[in-house]
Coordinates of C-alpha atoms in Angstrom, one line a residue:
Chain F
M285 CA 57.2 99.0 95.7
D286 CA 54.5 96.4 95.7
K287 CA 52.5 95.2 98.7
L288 CA 54.6 92.1 99.1
A289 CA 57.8 94.1 99.3
A290 CA 56.2 96.6 101.6
E291 CA 55.0 93.9 103.9
E292 CA 58.4 92.2 104.0
I293 CA 60.2 95.5 104.7
Y294 CA 57.7 96.4 107.5
Y295 CA 58.0 92.9 109.0
E296 CA 61.8 93.1 109.1
M297 CA 61.7 96.6 110.5
I298 CA 59.6 95.6 113.5
R299 CA 61.5 92.4 113.9
G300 CA 64.7 94.5 113.9
R301 CA 63.4 96.8 116.6
A302 CA 62.2 93.9 118.7
F303 CA 65.6 92.3 118.2
E304 CA 67.5 95.4 119.3
Y305 CA 65.3 95.8 122.4
A306 CA 65.9 92.2 123.3
A307 CA 69.7 92.7 122.8
K308 CA 69.5 95.8 125.0
E309 CA 67.7 93.8 127.7
H310 CA 70.2 90.9 127.6
Y311 CA 73.1 93.4 127.6
M312 CA 71.7 94.8 130.9
Q313 CA 71.3 91.3 132.2
G314 CA 74.9 90.5 131.4
D315 CA 74.3 87.9 128.6
I316 CA 75.8 90.2 126.0
S317 CA 79.0 92.2 126.7
G318 CA 81.5 94.4 124.9
F319 CA 80.2 97.1 122.6
L320 CA 76.6 96.9 121.5
H321 CA 75.4 99.5 118.9
L322 CA 71.7 99.6 118.5
D323 CA 70.0 100.5 115.2
I324 CA 66.7 101.6 116.8
G325 CA 65.3 104.6 114.8
Q326 CA 67.3 103.6 111.6
E327 CA 65.4 100.3 110.9
G328 CA 63.7 101.7 107.8
L329 CA 67.0 102.7 106.2
S330 CA 68.8 99.5 107.1
V331 CA 66.1 97.1 105.9
A332 CA 65.0 99.1 102.8
A333 CA 68.5 99.7 101.6
I334 CA 69.4 96.0 101.8
K335 CA 66.2 94.8 100.3
A336 CA 66.6 97.2 97.4
F337 CA 70.2 96.2 96.8
E338 CA 69.1 92.6 96.2
K339 CA 72.0 91.4 94.1
G340 CA 75.6 92.4 94.8
D341 CA 77.9 92.6 97.8
V342 CA 77.4 94.6 101.0
F343 CA 80.1 95.9 103.4
S344 CA 78.7 97.5 106.6
T345 CA 79.7 98.9 109.9
Y346 CA 79.4 97.8 113.6
R347 CA 75.7 98.9 113.7
E348 CA 74.7 96.0 111.4
H349 CA 72.4 93.5 113.2
I350 CA 69.4 94.5 111.2
M351 CA 71.2 94.7 107.9
A352 CA 72.7 91.2 108.4
M353 CA 69.3 89.8 109.1
A354 CA 67.8 91.6 106.1
R355 CA 70.5 89.9 104.0
G356 CA 69.3 86.5 105.1
I357 CA 71.5 85.7 108.1
S358 CA 69.1 84.2 110.7
P359 CA 68.2 86.1 113.8
K360 CA 69.3 83.0 115.8
A361 CA 72.8 83.1 114.3
V362 CA 73.0 86.9 115.0
M363 CA 71.7 86.7 118.6
A364 CA 74.0 83.7 119.3
E365 CA 76.9 85.8 118.1
L366 CA 75.9 88.6 120.4
F367 CA 75.9 86.0 123.2
G368 CA 79.4 84.9 122.1
K369 CA 78.3 81.3 121.4
A370 CA 79.7 78.7 119.0
A371 CA 76.4 78.8 117.0
G372 CA 76.9 82.5 116.2
V373 CA 77.4 83.5 112.7
S374 CA 81.1 84.2 113.5
E375 CA 81.3 81.3 116.0
G376 CA 81.6 83.7 118.9
K377 CA 84.8 85.2 117.7
G378 CA 83.5 88.4 116.2
G379 CA 80.6 89.6 118.4
S380 CA 78.1 92.3 117.7
M381 CA 80.4 94.3 115.5
H382 CA 81.7 91.5 113.3
L383 CA 78.9 89.6 111.5
F384 CA 80.2 88.1 108.2
D385 CA 78.5 85.7 105.8
P386 CA 79.9 85.5 102.3
S387 CA 77.1 83.0 101.4
H388 CA 74.8 86.0 101.7
F389 CA 77.5 88.4 100.2
F390 CA 77.6 90.2 103.5
Y391 CA 81.1 91.2 104.7
G392 CA 80.6 92.8 108.1
G393 CA 80.6 94.2 110.5
D394 CA 83.7 96.4 110.5
A395 CA 84.7 98.4 113.7
I396 CA 87.3 100.7 112.3
V397 CA 85.4 103.8 111.3
G398 CA 85.8 104.1 107.5
G399 CA 88.2 101.2 107.4
H400 CA 85.9 98.9 105.4
I401 CA 85.4 101.5 102.6
P402 CA 88.7 100.6 100.9
N403 CA 87.8 96.9 101.2
A404 CA 84.5 97.6 99.4
V405 CA 86.5 99.5 96.7
G406 CA 88.7 96.5 96.2
C407 CA 85.7 94.2 96.0
A408 CA 84.1 96.5 93.4
Y409 CA 87.3 96.2 91.4
A410 CA 87.1 92.4 91.6
R411 CA 83.4 92.5 90.4
K412 CA 84.3 94.8 87.5
Y413 CA 87.2 92.5 86.6
Q414 CA 84.7 89.6 86.6
N415 CA 82.4 91.7 84.4
N416 CA 79.7 91.7 87.2
F417 CA 78.1 95.1 87.5
D418 CA 75.6 94.4 90.2
G419 CA 78.3 96.0 92.2
V420 CA 79.0 96.6 95.9
M421 CA 77.2 98.7 98.4
V422 CA 79.3 100.1 101.3
V423 CA 77.4 101.6 104.3
F424 CA 79.0 104.0 106.7
G425 CA 78.1 106.9 109.0
D426 CA 78.6 110.6 108.7
G427 CA 81.6 110.2 111.1
A428 CA 83.4 108.1 108.5
T429 CA 83.2 110.9 105.9
N430 CA 85.8 113.0 107.7
G431 CA 88.6 110.4 107.5
G432 CA 91.3 109.7 104.9
A433 CA 90.0 106.2 103.9
F434 CA 86.8 107.8 102.7
F435 CA 88.4 110.4 100.5
E436 CA 90.9 107.9 99.1
S437 CA 88.0 105.7 98.2
L438 CA 86.0 108.4 96.5
N439 CA 89.0 109.2 94.3
I440 CA 89.9 105.6 93.4
A441 CA 86.3 104.5 92.8
A442 CA 85.7 107.4 90.5
A443 CA 89.1 107.2 88.7
Q444 CA 88.5 103.5 88.0
K445 CA 84.7 103.8 87.3
L446 CA 83.9 101.1 89.8
P447 CA 80.4 99.7 90.4
L448 CA 80.2 101.0 93.9
L449 CA 77.3 102.5 95.8
F450 CA 78.4 104.7 98.8
L451 CA 75.6 104.8 101.3
C452 CA 76.1 107.4 104.0
E453 CA 73.8 107.0 107.0
N454 CA 73.9 110.5 108.3
N455 CA 72.5 110.4 111.9
R456 CA 74.4 113.7 112.6
Y457 CA 76.4 112.3 115.5
A458 CA 79.8 110.7 115.7
I459 CA 79.3 109.2 119.2
G460 CA 78.6 112.5 120.9
T461 CA 80.1 115.0 118.4
E462 CA 77.6 116.7 116.2
I463 CA 78.6 116.7 112.6
T464 CA 78.5 120.4 112.2
R465 CA 81.1 120.8 114.9
V466 CA 83.7 118.9 112.9
A467 CA 82.7 119.3 109.3
P468 CA 81.8 122.4 107.4
F469 CA 78.3 121.3 106.3
E470 CA 75.3 119.2 107.4
K471 CA 75.1 117.2 104.1
Q472 CA 78.1 115.0 103.6
S473 CA 77.1 114.4 100.0
H474 CA 78.9 117.7 99.2
K475 CA 82.2 115.8 99.7
A476 CA 81.2 113.3 97.0
E477 CA 79.8 115.8 94.5
P478 CA 83.1 116.5 92.6
Y479 CA 83.6 112.7 92.0
M480 CA 80.2 111.2 91.3
P481 CA 76.4 111.8 91.3
A482 CA 75.3 112.3 94.8
L483 CA 71.7 111.7 95.8
E484 CA 69.9 112.6 99.0
V485 CA 67.0 110.8 100.7
D486 CA 65.0 110.9 103.9
G487 CA 66.4 107.9 105.8
M488 CA 63.3 107.8 108.0
D489 CA 61.1 106.9 104.9
A490 CA 61.7 103.3 103.9
V491 CA 59.7 103.6 100.7
A492 CA 61.9 106.5 99.5
V493 CA 65.1 104.7 100.6
Y494 CA 64.0 101.6 98.6
K495 CA 63.5 103.7 95.5
V496 CA 66.7 105.7 95.6
I497 CA 68.8 102.5 96.2
K498 CA 67.1 100.8 93.3
D499 CA 67.8 103.8 91.1
A500 CA 71.4 104.0 92.3
Q501 CA 72.0 100.3 91.7
A502 CA 70.5 100.7 88.2
Y503 CA 73.0 103.4 87.6
I504 CA 76.1 101.4 88.6
Q505 CA 74.8 98.4 86.6
K506 CA 75.1 100.5 83.5
G507 CA 78.8 100.7 84.1
H508 CA 78.8 104.5 84.7
G509 CA 81.0 104.2 87.8
P510 CA 80.2 104.9 91.5
I511 CA 77.3 106.8 93.0
F512 CA 76.7 108.3 96.4
V513 CA 73.5 108.3 98.4
E514 CA 73.1 110.2 101.7
A515 CA 70.2 109.2 103.9
M516 CA 69.4 111.6 106.7
T517 CA 68.4 109.6 109.7
C518 CA 68.3 109.5 113.5
R519 CA 69.3 106.9 116.1
Y520 CA 67.1 106.8 119.1
E521 CA 69.7 105.3 121.5
G522 CA 73.2 106.4 122.4
H523 CA 76.1 105.5 120.1
S524 CA 76.5 102.2 122.0
M525 CA 75.3 100.9 125.3
S526 CA 78.2 102.8 127.0
D527 CA 76.7 106.1 125.8
A528 CA 74.0 107.7 128.0
N529 CA 73.0 110.1 125.1
R530 CA 73.3 113.2 127.3
Y531 CA 74.3 115.5 124.4
R532 CA 70.9 115.6 122.8
S533 CA 68.0 117.5 124.2
A534 CA 64.5 116.1 125.0
Q535 CA 63.2 118.4 122.3
E536 CA 65.6 117.1 119.7
M537 CA 64.7 113.5 120.6
A538 CA 61.0 114.2 120.3
L539 CA 61.5 115.8 116.9
C540 CA 63.5 112.7 115.9
K541 CA 60.8 110.2 117.1
A542 CA 58.1 112.2 115.4
R543 CA 59.6 110.9 112.1
D544 CA 59.5 107.3 113.3
P545 CA 60.2 105.0 110.3
I546 CA 58.0 102.2 111.6
E547 CA 54.9 104.4 112.2
R548 CA 55.5 105.8 108.7
M549 CA 55.7 102.4 107.1
K550 CA 52.7 101.2 108.9
R551 CA 50.7 104.1 107.4
V552 CA 51.9 102.9 103.9
L553 CA 50.5 99.5 104.6
T554 CA 47.2 100.7 106.0
E555 CA 46.6 103.6 103.7
R556 CA 48.1 102.5 100.4
F557 CA 47.7 98.8 100.6
G558 CA 44.6 98.6 102.7
M559 CA 46.0 96.3 105.4
D560 CA 43.9 96.2 108.6
E561 CA 45.0 96.4 112.2
D562 CA 44.6 92.6 112.7
A563 CA 46.9 91.7 109.8
I564 CA 49.5 94.2 111.2
G565 CA 49.0 92.8 114.7
A566 CA 49.7 89.3 113.4
L567 CA 53.0 90.5 111.8
E568 CA 54.0 92.1 115.1
A569 CA 53.3 88.9 117.0
K570 CA 55.2 86.8 114.5
A571 CA 58.2 89.2 114.7
Q572 CA 58.3 89.1 118.5
Q573 CA 58.0 85.3 118.5
E574 CA 60.9 85.0 116.1
V575 CA 63.0 87.3 118.3
D576 CA 62.0 85.3 121.4
E577 CA 63.1 82.1 119.7
A578 CA 66.4 83.7 118.7
V579 CA 67.0 84.6 122.4
A580 CA 66.1 81.2 123.6
F581 CA 68.4 79.6 121.0
A582 CA 71.3 81.9 122.0
A583 CA 70.8 81.3 125.7
Q584 CA 71.0 77.5 125.4
A585 CA 73.7 77.4 122.7
S586 CA 77.1 76.0 123.6
E587 CA 80.2 78.1 124.4
P588 CA 83.0 77.8 121.8
A589 CA 85.4 74.9 122.5
P590 CA 88.7 75.9 124.1
E591 CA 90.5 74.9 120.9
A592 CA 88.6 77.6 119.0
L593 CA 91.1 80.1 120.3
Y594 CA 93.7 78.7 117.9
T595 CA 91.5 77.9 114.9
H596 CA 91.0 80.3 111.9
I597 CA 94.3 82.2 112.4
F598 CA 95.4 80.8 109.1
V599 CA 93.9 78.6 106.4
E600 CA 97.0 76.5 106.2
G601 CA 98.8 75.1 109.2
G602 CA 96.3 76.6 111.7
S603 CA 98.5 77.8 114.5
H604 CA 100.5 81.0 114.8
A605 CA 104.0 79.5 115.1
L606 CA 105.6 76.6 113.4
S607 CA 107.5 75.6 116.6
Chain I
M91 CA 119.8 85.8 87.7
L92 CA 119.3 88.9 89.8
Y93 CA 117.2 89.0 92.9
R94 CA 114.7 91.4 91.2
E95 CA 114.6 89.1 88.2
A96 CA 113.8 86.1 90.4
L97 CA 110.9 88.1 92.0
N98 CA 109.7 89.0 88.5
K99 CA 109.9 85.4 87.4
A100 CA 107.8 84.3 90.4
L101 CA 105.2 86.9 89.6
D102 CA 105.2 86.1 85.8
E103 CA 104.9 82.4 86.3
T104 CA 102.1 82.6 88.8
M105 CA 100.2 85.3 86.8
D106 CA 100.5 83.1 83.7
L107 CA 98.8 80.2 85.6
D108 CA 96.0 82.1 87.3
E109 CA 94.2 85.1 85.9
N110 CA 92.9 86.0 89.3
I111 CA 96.3 87.2 90.3
V112 CA 96.6 90.9 90.0
V113 CA 99.4 93.3 91.0
L114 CA 98.7 96.7 92.4
G115 CA 100.9 99.6 93.7
E116 CA 102.5 102.8 92.9
D117 CA 104.3 102.7 89.5
V118 CA 104.1 98.9 89.2
G119 CA 102.5 99.0 85.8
L120 CA 103.5 101.2 82.9
Y121 CA 106.6 102.4 84.8
G122 CA 107.8 98.8 85.5
G123 CA 108.2 99.2 89.3
S124 CA 110.5 101.5 91.3
Y125 CA 113.0 98.6 91.6
R126 CA 112.1 97.1 88.3
V127 CA 110.5 94.0 89.9
T128 CA 107.4 94.2 87.7
E129 CA 109.2 95.1 84.5
G130 CA 107.6 93.7 81.4
L131 CA 104.5 92.5 83.2
Y132 CA 102.3 95.4 82.1
A133 CA 103.0 94.7 78.5
K134 CA 102.2 91.1 78.9
Y135 CA 99.2 91.2 81.2
G136 CA 97.7 94.7 80.7
E137 CA 96.4 97.4 82.9
K138 CA 93.6 95.4 84.5
R139 CA 96.2 93.0 86.1
L140 CA 99.0 95.5 86.6
I141 CA 97.2 98.2 88.4
D142 CA 98.8 101.6 88.8
T143 CA 97.4 103.1 92.0
P144 CA 97.5 106.7 93.4
I145 CA 99.9 107.4 96.2
A146 CA 97.5 106.1 98.8
E147 CA 99.0 103.2 100.8
L148 CA 96.0 102.7 103.0
S149 CA 94.0 102.1 99.9
I150 CA 96.6 99.9 98.2
V151 CA 96.4 97.3 101.1
G152 CA 92.7 98.1 101.8
N153 CA 91.8 97.5 98.2
A154 CA 93.9 94.3 98.1
V155 CA 91.9 93.0 101.0
G156 CA 88.6 93.7 99.2
M157 CA 89.9 92.2 96.0
A158 CA 90.7 89.0 97.9
I159 CA 87.2 89.0 99.4
G160 CA 85.9 89.4 95.9
G161 CA 87.8 86.3 94.6
L162 CA 91.0 87.8 93.2
R163 CA 94.6 87.0 94.5
P164 CA 96.2 90.4 94.8
V165 CA 99.9 91.1 95.2
A166 CA 100.3 94.6 96.5
E167 CA 103.6 96.5 96.3
I168 CA 104.4 99.2 98.8
M169 CA 107.3 101.3 97.5
T170 CA 109.2 101.3 100.7
A171 CA 108.5 100.1 104.2
N172 CA 108.1 103.5 105.8
F173 CA 105.2 104.2 103.5
A174 CA 103.5 101.0 104.7
L175 CA 102.9 102.7 108.0
L176 CA 100.0 104.5 106.2
A177 CA 98.6 101.1 105.6
F178 CA 99.0 99.7 109.1
D179 CA 95.3 99.9 109.9
Q180 CA 94.6 97.7 106.8
I181 CA 97.4 95.3 107.5
V182 CA 96.7 94.9 111.2
N183 CA 92.9 95.4 111.5
H184 CA 91.8 93.9 108.3
M185 CA 94.4 91.7 106.5
A186 CA 95.4 89.9 109.7
K187 CA 92.0 89.7 111.4
L188 CA 89.1 89.1 108.9
H189 CA 89.8 85.3 108.6
Y190 CA 89.7 84.9 112.4
M191 CA 86.8 87.3 113.2
S192 CA 84.7 85.6 110.5
A193 CA 85.5 82.2 111.9
G194 CA 87.2 81.3 108.6
K195 CA 84.3 82.4 106.4
I196 CA 86.5 85.0 104.7
T197 CA 89.9 84.0 103.3
L198 CA 92.4 86.5 102.1
P199 CA 94.8 85.0 99.6
M200 CA 97.0 88.1 99.3
V201 CA 100.6 89.3 99.5
V202 CA 102.0 92.7 100.4
R203 CA 105.6 93.1 99.2
F204 CA 107.9 95.9 100.3
P205 CA 111.5 96.7 100.3
Q206 CA 113.0 98.1 103.5
G207 CA 116.2 98.8 105.3
V208 CA 119.1 101.2 105.0
S209 CA 120.0 101.7 101.4
K210 CA 122.3 104.6 100.7
Q211 CA 121.7 108.0 102.4
L212 CA 117.9 108.0 102.0
A213 CA 117.5 109.4 105.5
A214 CA 115.2 108.6 108.3
Q215 CA 111.9 108.4 106.4
H216 CA 113.1 105.9 103.8
S217 CA 115.4 103.6 105.7
E218 CA 113.6 101.7 108.4
S219 CA 112.7 98.1 109.1
Y220 CA 109.3 97.0 110.4
E221 CA 109.5 93.2 110.9
Q222 CA 109.4 93.6 114.7
M223 CA 105.9 95.3 114.4
L224 CA 104.6 93.0 111.7
C225 CA 105.7 89.8 113.5
A226 CA 103.8 90.9 116.6
V227 CA 100.5 90.6 114.7
P228 CA 98.9 87.2 114.8
G229 CA 97.3 86.3 111.4
L230 CA 100.2 87.3 109.2
R231 CA 102.9 85.2 107.6
V232 CA 106.1 87.2 107.4
L233 CA 108.9 86.1 105.0
A234 CA 112.2 87.9 104.5
A235 CA 114.1 87.1 101.3
S236 CA 117.9 87.4 101.5
D237 CA 118.7 85.0 98.7
V238 CA 117.8 84.8 95.0
N239 CA 116.6 81.2 95.0
Y240 CA 114.6 81.7 98.2
A241 CA 113.1 84.9 96.8
Y242 CA 111.8 83.1 93.7
H243 CA 110.3 80.1 95.6
A244 CA 109.0 81.9 98.6
L245 CA 107.2 84.6 96.6
K246 CA 105.6 81.9 94.4
H247 CA 104.5 80.1 97.6
A248 CA 103.1 83.3 99.1
I249 CA 101.1 84.1 96.0
M250 CA 99.6 80.6 95.7
S251 CA 98.8 80.3 99.4
D252 CA 95.3 81.2 100.7
D253 CA 96.8 83.0 103.7
P254 CA 97.8 86.7 103.9
F255 CA 101.6 87.2 103.5
L256 CA 104.0 90.0 104.1
F257 CA 107.0 89.6 101.9
I258 CA 109.9 91.7 102.9
E259 CA 112.7 92.6 100.5
H260 CA 115.8 94.7 101.0
E261 CA 116.6 97.7 98.9
L262 CA 120.2 96.8 98.5
L263 CA 119.5 93.2 97.4
Y264 CA 117.7 93.9 94.1
N265 CA 120.8 93.6 92.0
K266 CA 122.3 90.6 94.0
K267 CA 123.3 87.7 91.7
G268 CA 122.4 84.1 92.3
E269 CA 121.1 80.9 90.8
V270 CA 117.5 79.8 90.8
D271 CA 116.9 76.1 90.9
T272 CA 113.4 75.8 89.6
E273 CA 113.5 72.0 89.8
T274 CA 114.0 71.7 93.6
P275 CA 111.1 73.0 95.7
I276 CA 111.8 74.5 99.0
D277 CA 109.8 74.9 102.2
P278 CA 109.5 78.7 102.6
F279 CA 109.0 78.4 106.4
K280 CA 112.3 76.5 106.9
A281 CA 115.4 78.4 107.9
R282 CA 118.4 78.1 105.6
I283 CA 121.9 77.0 106.8
V284 CA 124.1 79.3 104.8
K285 CA 127.3 78.0 106.2
E286 CA 127.9 75.1 108.5
G287 CA 130.2 75.4 111.5
K288 CA 130.7 74.0 115.0
D289 CA 131.6 76.7 117.5
V290 CA 129.1 79.6 117.2
T291 CA 125.6 80.0 115.7
I292 CA 125.0 83.3 114.0
V293 CA 121.4 83.9 113.2
S294 CA 120.3 86.6 110.8
Y295 CA 118.0 87.4 107.9
L296 CA 117.6 89.7 104.9
K297 CA 120.6 91.8 103.9
M298 CA 122.4 91.1 107.2
V299 CA 123.0 87.5 106.1
D300 CA 125.5 88.9 103.5
D301 CA 127.1 91.2 106.0
V302 CA 127.5 88.3 108.5
M303 CA 129.1 86.1 105.7
A304 CA 131.5 89.0 104.9
A305 CA 132.4 89.1 108.6
V306 CA 132.9 85.4 109.1
P307 CA 136.4 85.0 107.7
K308 CA 137.7 87.7 110.1
I309 CA 135.9 86.1 113.0
E310 CA 137.2 82.7 112.3
E311 CA 140.7 84.0 111.8
A312 CA 140.7 86.0 115.0
L313 CA 139.2 83.3 117.2
G314 CA 140.4 80.2 115.4
C315 CA 136.8 79.0 115.4
S316 CA 134.2 77.9 112.9
C317 CA 130.8 79.8 112.6
E318 CA 127.5 78.4 111.6
V319 CA 125.4 81.0 109.8
I320 CA 121.6 80.6 109.6
D321 CA 119.2 82.7 107.5
L322 CA 115.8 82.7 109.2
C323 CA 113.9 83.2 105.9
S324 CA 110.5 83.0 107.6
L325 CA 110.2 85.5 110.5
N326 CA 106.8 84.3 111.4
P327 CA 106.5 81.4 111.9
V328 CA 110.0 80.8 113.1
D329 CA 111.8 77.5 112.4
Y330 CA 112.9 77.0 116.0
E331 CA 113.8 73.4 115.2
T332 CA 116.7 74.3 113.0
L333 CA 117.9 76.9 115.5
K334 CA 117.7 74.4 118.3
K335 CA 119.7 71.8 116.5
S336 CA 122.4 74.3 115.6
I337 CA 122.7 75.8 119.1
E338 CA 122.8 72.4 120.7
K339 CA 125.8 71.8 118.5
T340 CA 127.6 75.1 119.0
S341 CA 126.4 76.2 122.5
R342 CA 126.6 79.8 121.4
L343 CA 124.1 82.2 119.9
V344 CA 124.6 85.5 118.1
M345 CA 121.6 87.4 116.6
V346 CA 122.3 90.0 114.0
E347 CA 119.6 92.3 112.7
E348 CA 119.5 95.7 111.0
D349 CA 116.5 97.1 112.9
H350 CA 116.8 99.2 116.1
K351 CA 117.9 97.2 119.1
T352 CA 115.2 98.2 121.6
G353 CA 112.1 96.1 120.8
G354 CA 113.9 94.7 117.7
Y355 CA 113.0 91.4 116.1
G356 CA 116.0 89.5 117.4
A357 CA 114.8 90.0 121.0
Q358 CA 112.2 87.3 120.2
I359 CA 114.9 84.8 119.1
V360 CA 117.1 85.5 122.2
S361 CA 114.1 85.4 124.5
W362 CA 113.1 82.0 123.0
A363 CA 116.7 80.7 123.5
A364 CA 116.7 81.8 127.2
E365 CA 113.3 80.2 127.8
E366 CA 113.7 77.0 125.9
I367 CA 117.3 76.0 125.5
F368 CA 119.1 77.9 128.3
Y369 CA 121.1 74.9 129.5
A370 CA 122.4 74.3 126.0
L371 CA 124.2 77.7 126.0
D372 CA 127.7 78.2 127.2
A373 CA 127.7 82.0 127.1
P374 CA 125.1 84.8 127.2
P375 CA 123.6 85.3 123.8
L376 CA 124.8 88.4 121.9
R377 CA 122.5 90.7 120.0
I378 CA 124.0 92.9 117.3
A379 CA 121.5 95.4 116.0
G380 CA 120.9 98.9 114.7
K381 CA 121.4 101.8 117.1
D382 CA 118.3 103.3 118.8
T383 CA 118.4 106.4 116.6
P384 CA 116.6 107.6 113.5
I385 CA 118.7 106.7 110.5
P386 CA 120.9 109.8 109.6
Y387 CA 121.6 111.0 106.1
N388 CA 125.3 111.5 106.4
R389 CA 127.1 108.4 105.1
T390 CA 129.5 108.0 108.0
L391 CA 126.7 108.4 110.6
E392 CA 124.4 106.2 108.6
L393 CA 126.9 103.3 108.6
A394 CA 127.5 103.9 112.3
S395 CA 123.8 103.4 112.9
I396 CA 123.6 99.8 111.6
P397 CA 125.8 96.6 111.8
T398 CA 128.4 96.4 109.1
P399 CA 130.8 93.4 108.3
D400 CA 133.5 95.2 110.4
S401 CA 131.3 96.0 113.4
I402 CA 129.8 92.5 113.3
A403 CA 133.3 90.9 113.4
E404 CA 134.5 93.3 116.1
E405 CA 131.5 92.8 118.4
I406 CA 131.6 89.0 118.1
V407 CA 135.4 88.9 118.8
T408 CA 135.0 91.2 121.8
W409 CA 132.0 89.1 123.1
S410 CA 133.9 85.9 122.6
R411 CA 137.0 87.0 124.5
K412 CA 134.9 88.5 127.3
N413 CA 133.1 85.3 127.8
N414 CA 136.1 83.0 127.2
V415 CA 134.5 81.2 124.4

């Protein structure tokens, strides 16, 4: 990773954290409603994985604000979507959990745990059919690895040798249920090992994540078939804003935060690339400003028109019934 | 031409036109399809376009959704409707919703085909009908082919459309004979008047259309009346215009369906009639439907669980006499 890439990743990590704190604040104020899943603590993984997987398609989960922005969707369009406004990336019809933009090859934003994995498999089939081996990256949590959709997908992707990168963000908790209470092991890569190469990485280390995803994409580009990457990570907040995070001890949270991905990336910039505090401070100010502008944009944006209720049900004909 | 051959012709002609069209499902390729609908296509288009899948229905529909996102036009086959239940998350949460949730940024040009209904002694896990559930999901077009010509044209339309379609077939119709008129296009969303009449409108779809037609001579003879028979063809959207015109003429509505009566699809048609054209009716509508039981294996019990030409005739005659119509 060169200095430019490192600086970009660091910038998007701090912008991501500032964005998530702003979203939390506006959720508490009532500007944002529904389910809101914050990515605080996992910023290094989200940003570095997306930046490393430069070409190709990405399918993600409901904890995807930072990934969507790393793919190029503007913070304004994401924040406006959280506010439910017409200027949102999904015009206020999707909300926090459903950010889609095919022009950035980003397909959500899926809120059925594991439900998007078979979609990513199908997209990988399409890419192989089109002789495009940049492939597809599908991101999911440890919770998704216990469901049938996941196992069916491992089997089909391997049988068909599809260009598919499975990225498991293992933060060890499915809402409040610790992974070892419902699965026989800590590392979910064991589930993939019979089907494909399975790599592990420290998800709190953005540099390491960047490298492993680059290597993994190089593997699928050779047409060898799918590959599995498991990133061990930690979310600082509850599963969503409705989760008070009572199931983790203060000691466990302290150990988690001692691995902070932003502090770690900052040390890479200062120690390896010789950036000084002023330059880093300038990045932080810029990130905060961008988030403030996104909030201001979302706050003043228009509500969807009443007719929007009936648009986009179908491509042809528009409405639900022919009557 | 047979019904299954008409479906095969629709697949073949569209696949020939557009190499983005692929077919996936259990035994659709090398084997030629459980009901021989895809016969010959594997040899012609190869394994990349006739994709034999594992027995994993969730993935069959889930992968089709992803293929459509990736620029293909998949046609998925589910071997029988009961197995589609394993794919309901993908049908309901993904296939029906991604276009809306993405504000139109994602389009899903795809079709899921499946046969359903009571065949012959296949028992409760291979005999059911699910249009009532599927039509309750906004975002899906639901067609039901009772007729050879309609099967050909409607399947072609569904494959060429940019919307997601569920295409329902009936297991007992695959060997039904009929003519295909390739010259005359049809509107797949328009109901088909199978037989004109002036005294009672009998609405049906899928295989029940044939059973109604078999019952009609007995009804007309017993009551000295003439029946108009309508095949809905498109279950969502519904061509209410054609129904309205017919009922305004006959003043009487009978709805015949094979699925279970409680919560069954026909309830929507009768409810619409009560809300919208109540004063055009001279008698309470009659619903003839399957019994509220799982479908039994025993042939006598099985036939007792669904409408048959005899039971349809008997119920309509009794209803007619009771209501003095």
